[in-house]
Coordinates of C-alpha atoms in Angstrom, one line a residue:
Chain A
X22 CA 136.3 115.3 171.5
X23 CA 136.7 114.5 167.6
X24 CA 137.3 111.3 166.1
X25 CA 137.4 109.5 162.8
X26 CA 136.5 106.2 161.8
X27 CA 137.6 104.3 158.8
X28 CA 136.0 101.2 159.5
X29 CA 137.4 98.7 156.7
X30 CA 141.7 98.2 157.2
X31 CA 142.0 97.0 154.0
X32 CA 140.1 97.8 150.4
X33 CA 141.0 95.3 147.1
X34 CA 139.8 96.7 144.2
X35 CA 140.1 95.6 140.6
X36 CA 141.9 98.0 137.8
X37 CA 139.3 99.8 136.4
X38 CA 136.5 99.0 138.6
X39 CA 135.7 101.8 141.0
X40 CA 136.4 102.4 144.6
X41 CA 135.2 103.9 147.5
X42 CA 137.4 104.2 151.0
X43 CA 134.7 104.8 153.6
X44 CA 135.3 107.8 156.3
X45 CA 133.1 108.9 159.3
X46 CA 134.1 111.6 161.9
X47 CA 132.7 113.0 164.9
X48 CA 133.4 117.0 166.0
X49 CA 131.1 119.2 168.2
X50 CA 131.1 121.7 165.2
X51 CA 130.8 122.2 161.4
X52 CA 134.2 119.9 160.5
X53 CA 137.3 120.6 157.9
X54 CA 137.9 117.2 156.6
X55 CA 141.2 115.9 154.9
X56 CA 142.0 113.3 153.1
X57 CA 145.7 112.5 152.7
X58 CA 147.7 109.0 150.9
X59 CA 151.0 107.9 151.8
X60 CA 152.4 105.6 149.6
X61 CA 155.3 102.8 150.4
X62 CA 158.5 104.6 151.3
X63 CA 156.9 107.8 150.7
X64 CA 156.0 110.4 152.9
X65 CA 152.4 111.6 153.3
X66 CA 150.7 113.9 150.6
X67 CA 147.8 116.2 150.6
X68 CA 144.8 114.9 148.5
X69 CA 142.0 116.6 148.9
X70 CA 140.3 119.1 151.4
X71 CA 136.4 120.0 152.5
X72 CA 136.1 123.2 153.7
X73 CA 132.6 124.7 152.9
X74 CA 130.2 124.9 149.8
X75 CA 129.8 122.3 146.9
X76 CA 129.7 118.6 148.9
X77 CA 131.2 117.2 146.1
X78 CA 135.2 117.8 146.3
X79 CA 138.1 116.7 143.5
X80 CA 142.0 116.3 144.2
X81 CA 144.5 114.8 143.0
X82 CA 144.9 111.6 140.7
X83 CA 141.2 111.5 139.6
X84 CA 140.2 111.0 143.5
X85 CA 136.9 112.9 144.7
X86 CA 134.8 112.6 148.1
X87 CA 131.5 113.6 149.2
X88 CA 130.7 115.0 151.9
X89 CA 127.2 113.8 153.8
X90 CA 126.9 115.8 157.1
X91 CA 123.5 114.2 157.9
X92 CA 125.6 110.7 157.9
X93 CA 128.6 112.8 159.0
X94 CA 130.7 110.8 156.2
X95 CA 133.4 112.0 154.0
X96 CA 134.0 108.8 151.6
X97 CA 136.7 109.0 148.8
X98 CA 136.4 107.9 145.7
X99 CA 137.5 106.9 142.5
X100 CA 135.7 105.9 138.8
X101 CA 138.2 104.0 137.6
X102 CA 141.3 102.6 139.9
X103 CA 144.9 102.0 139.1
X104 CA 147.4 99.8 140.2
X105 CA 149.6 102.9 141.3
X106 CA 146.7 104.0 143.3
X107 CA 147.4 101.0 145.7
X108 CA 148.8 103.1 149.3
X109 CA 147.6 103.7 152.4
X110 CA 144.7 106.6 152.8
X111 CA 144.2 108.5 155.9
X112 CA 141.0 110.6 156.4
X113 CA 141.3 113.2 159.0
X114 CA 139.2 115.9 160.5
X115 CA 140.1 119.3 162.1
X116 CA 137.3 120.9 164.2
X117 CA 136.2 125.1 163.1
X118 CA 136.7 125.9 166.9
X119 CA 139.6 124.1 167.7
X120 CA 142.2 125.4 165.3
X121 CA 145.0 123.5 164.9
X122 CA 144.2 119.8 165.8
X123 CA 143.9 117.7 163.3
X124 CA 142.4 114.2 164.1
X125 CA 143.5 111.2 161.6
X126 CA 141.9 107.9 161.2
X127 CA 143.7 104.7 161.3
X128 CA 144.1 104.7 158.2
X129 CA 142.6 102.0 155.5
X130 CA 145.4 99.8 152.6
X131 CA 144.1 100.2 149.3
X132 CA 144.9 97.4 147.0
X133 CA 144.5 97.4 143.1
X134 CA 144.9 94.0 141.6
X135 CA 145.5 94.5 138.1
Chain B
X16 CA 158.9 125.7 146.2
X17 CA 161.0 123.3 148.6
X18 CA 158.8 120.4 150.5
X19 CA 158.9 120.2 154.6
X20 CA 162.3 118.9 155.6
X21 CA 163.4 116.9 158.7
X22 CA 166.5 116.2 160.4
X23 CA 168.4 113.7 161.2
X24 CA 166.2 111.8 158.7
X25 CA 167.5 107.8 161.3
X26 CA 168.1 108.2 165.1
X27 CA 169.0 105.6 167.7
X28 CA 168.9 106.7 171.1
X29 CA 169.8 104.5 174.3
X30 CA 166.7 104.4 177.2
X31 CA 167.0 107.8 179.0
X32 CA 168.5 110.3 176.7
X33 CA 167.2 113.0 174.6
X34 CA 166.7 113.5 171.2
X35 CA 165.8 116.6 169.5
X36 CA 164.2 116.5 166.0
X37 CA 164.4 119.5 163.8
X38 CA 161.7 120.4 161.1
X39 CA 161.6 123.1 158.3
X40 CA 158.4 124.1 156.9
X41 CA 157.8 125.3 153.4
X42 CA 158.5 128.9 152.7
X43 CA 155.7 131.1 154.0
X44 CA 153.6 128.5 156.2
X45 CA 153.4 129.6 159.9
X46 CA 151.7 127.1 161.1
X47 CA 153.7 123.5 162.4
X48 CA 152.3 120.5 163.6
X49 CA 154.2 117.3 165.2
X50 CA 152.7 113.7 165.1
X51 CA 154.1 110.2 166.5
X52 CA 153.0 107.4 163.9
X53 CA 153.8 103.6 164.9
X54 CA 151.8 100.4 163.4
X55 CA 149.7 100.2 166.4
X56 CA 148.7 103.8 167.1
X57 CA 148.5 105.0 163.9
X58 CA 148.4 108.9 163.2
X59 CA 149.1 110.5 167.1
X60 CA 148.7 114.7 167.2
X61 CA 151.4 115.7 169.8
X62 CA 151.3 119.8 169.2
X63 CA 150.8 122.3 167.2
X64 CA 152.9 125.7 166.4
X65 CA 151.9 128.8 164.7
X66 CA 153.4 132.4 165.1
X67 CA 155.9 131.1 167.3
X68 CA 153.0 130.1 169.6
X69 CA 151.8 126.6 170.8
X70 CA 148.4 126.4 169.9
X71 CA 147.2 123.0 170.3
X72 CA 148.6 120.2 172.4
X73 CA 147.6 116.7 171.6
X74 CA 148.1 113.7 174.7
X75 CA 151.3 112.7 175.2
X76 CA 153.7 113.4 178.7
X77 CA 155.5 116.1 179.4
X78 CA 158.6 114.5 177.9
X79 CA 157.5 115.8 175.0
X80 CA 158.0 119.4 174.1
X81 CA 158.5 121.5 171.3
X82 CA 159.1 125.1 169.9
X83 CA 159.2 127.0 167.0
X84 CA 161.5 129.9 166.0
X85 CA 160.9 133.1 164.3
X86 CA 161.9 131.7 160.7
X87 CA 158.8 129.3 161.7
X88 CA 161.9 126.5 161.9
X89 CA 160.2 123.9 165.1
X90 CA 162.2 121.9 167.2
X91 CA 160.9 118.9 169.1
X92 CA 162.8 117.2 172.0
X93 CA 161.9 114.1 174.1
X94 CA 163.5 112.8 177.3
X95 CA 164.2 110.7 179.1
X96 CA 163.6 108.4 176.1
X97 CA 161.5 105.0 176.8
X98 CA 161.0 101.8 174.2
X99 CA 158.2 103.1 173.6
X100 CA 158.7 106.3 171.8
X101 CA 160.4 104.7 169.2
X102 CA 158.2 105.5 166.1
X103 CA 158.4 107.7 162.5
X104 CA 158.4 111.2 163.9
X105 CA 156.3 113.4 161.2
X106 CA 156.0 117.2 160.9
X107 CA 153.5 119.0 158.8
X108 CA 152.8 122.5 158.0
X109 CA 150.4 124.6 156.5
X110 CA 149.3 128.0 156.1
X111 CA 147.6 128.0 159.5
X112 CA 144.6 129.8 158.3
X113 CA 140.7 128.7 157.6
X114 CA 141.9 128.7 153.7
X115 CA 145.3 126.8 154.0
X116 CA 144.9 123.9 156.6
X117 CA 145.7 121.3 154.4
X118 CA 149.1 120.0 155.9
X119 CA 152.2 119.1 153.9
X120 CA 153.9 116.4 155.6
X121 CA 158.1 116.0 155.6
X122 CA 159.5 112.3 154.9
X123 CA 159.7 111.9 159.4
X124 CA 162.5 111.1 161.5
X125 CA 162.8 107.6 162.6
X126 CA 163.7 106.8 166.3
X127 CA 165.0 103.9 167.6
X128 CA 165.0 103.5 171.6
X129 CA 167.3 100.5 172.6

């Protein structure tokens, strides 16, 4: 069975200072992992997707995340936050031979204090 | 290109009806997938459509059930409603394929069981 853990509910960052949202998962195979934001009152968007080569990955809104498959981690992050960047961010994981489930974490609140 | 749209967007439903959400992927994606999200449980998978085809089935009773048409339109239907399915019903699609699993998620339908 897959899973995901994101093992911190809640993140408060500084403006400007960088963050990191931590991500681990668990498949029986090489993983596609996901990394999606919804923000209040606002459906849930796409970020930013690891499919195969470079471990390093860029998305939207200056957000990146590397992928570790030795630590079997996919943390997001940013250099510099914003207060707008404040949401909730769900990491999720979709297993090469089991096409079409996707498994999210619990998701983790990012806060931005200006 | 026009986003995932949902309808009705607010349900309440008495205990032991039906409901039946209706979901409308973006142009050209093939591939739908239905999750139940409440504060508690988070992000749940319930199913998965492509090519008219369930292809992935997540845990939830046989009250829940789905389809998806030829246009790639999906339907979901519960019964026999309890308290307990009231949540934000979401619907995703995607391109289906290795290259296009990200999923684009529509703005849910939220259930009320009283």
């Amino acid at each position: 069975a897959q899973s995901v853990a994101q093992p911190e509910d809640q993140v408060n960052v500084a403006e400007g200072n960088p963050l990191t949202v931590k991500c681990t998962y668990s498949v029986s195979g090489n993983p596609y992992l996901f990394w999606y934001v919804q923000y209040p009152n606002r459906g849930l968007q796409f970020l930013l997707k690891y499919i195969t080569g470079d471990n390093l990955v860029k998305g939207s809104y200056g957000f990146e995340a590397e992928f570790n498959k030795s630590q079997t981690s996919f943390h997001l992050k940013k250099p510099s936050a914003l207060v707008s960047d404040s949401a909730l961010y769900f990491c999720a994981v979709r297993d090469r031979t089991n096409a079409g489930k996707s498994t999210f974490g619990d998701g983790t609140t990012l806060t931005v204090k200006p | 290109k026009a986003g995932v749209t949902q309808t009705p967007r607010y349900l309440i439903k008495t205990r032991g009806q039906q409901v039946t959400l209706s979901c409308s992927p973006i142009s050209g994606h093939r591939s739908v997938s239905w999750y139940q999200q409440t504060p508690g449980q988070g992000l749940q998978f319930l199913f998965e459509y492509f090519s008219e085809t369930q292809r992935n089935k997540g845990n939830f009773p046989g009250r829940f059930s789905g389809r998806q048409f030829s246009n790639s339109r999906s339907e979901m239907n519960v019964s026999t409603l309890e308290l307990g399915d009231s949540a934000l019903y979401l619907c995703a699609s995607s391109g289906g394929t290795a290259s296009s699993y990200e999923q684009y998620f529509g703005p849910g339908t939220r259930l009320t069981v009283t």
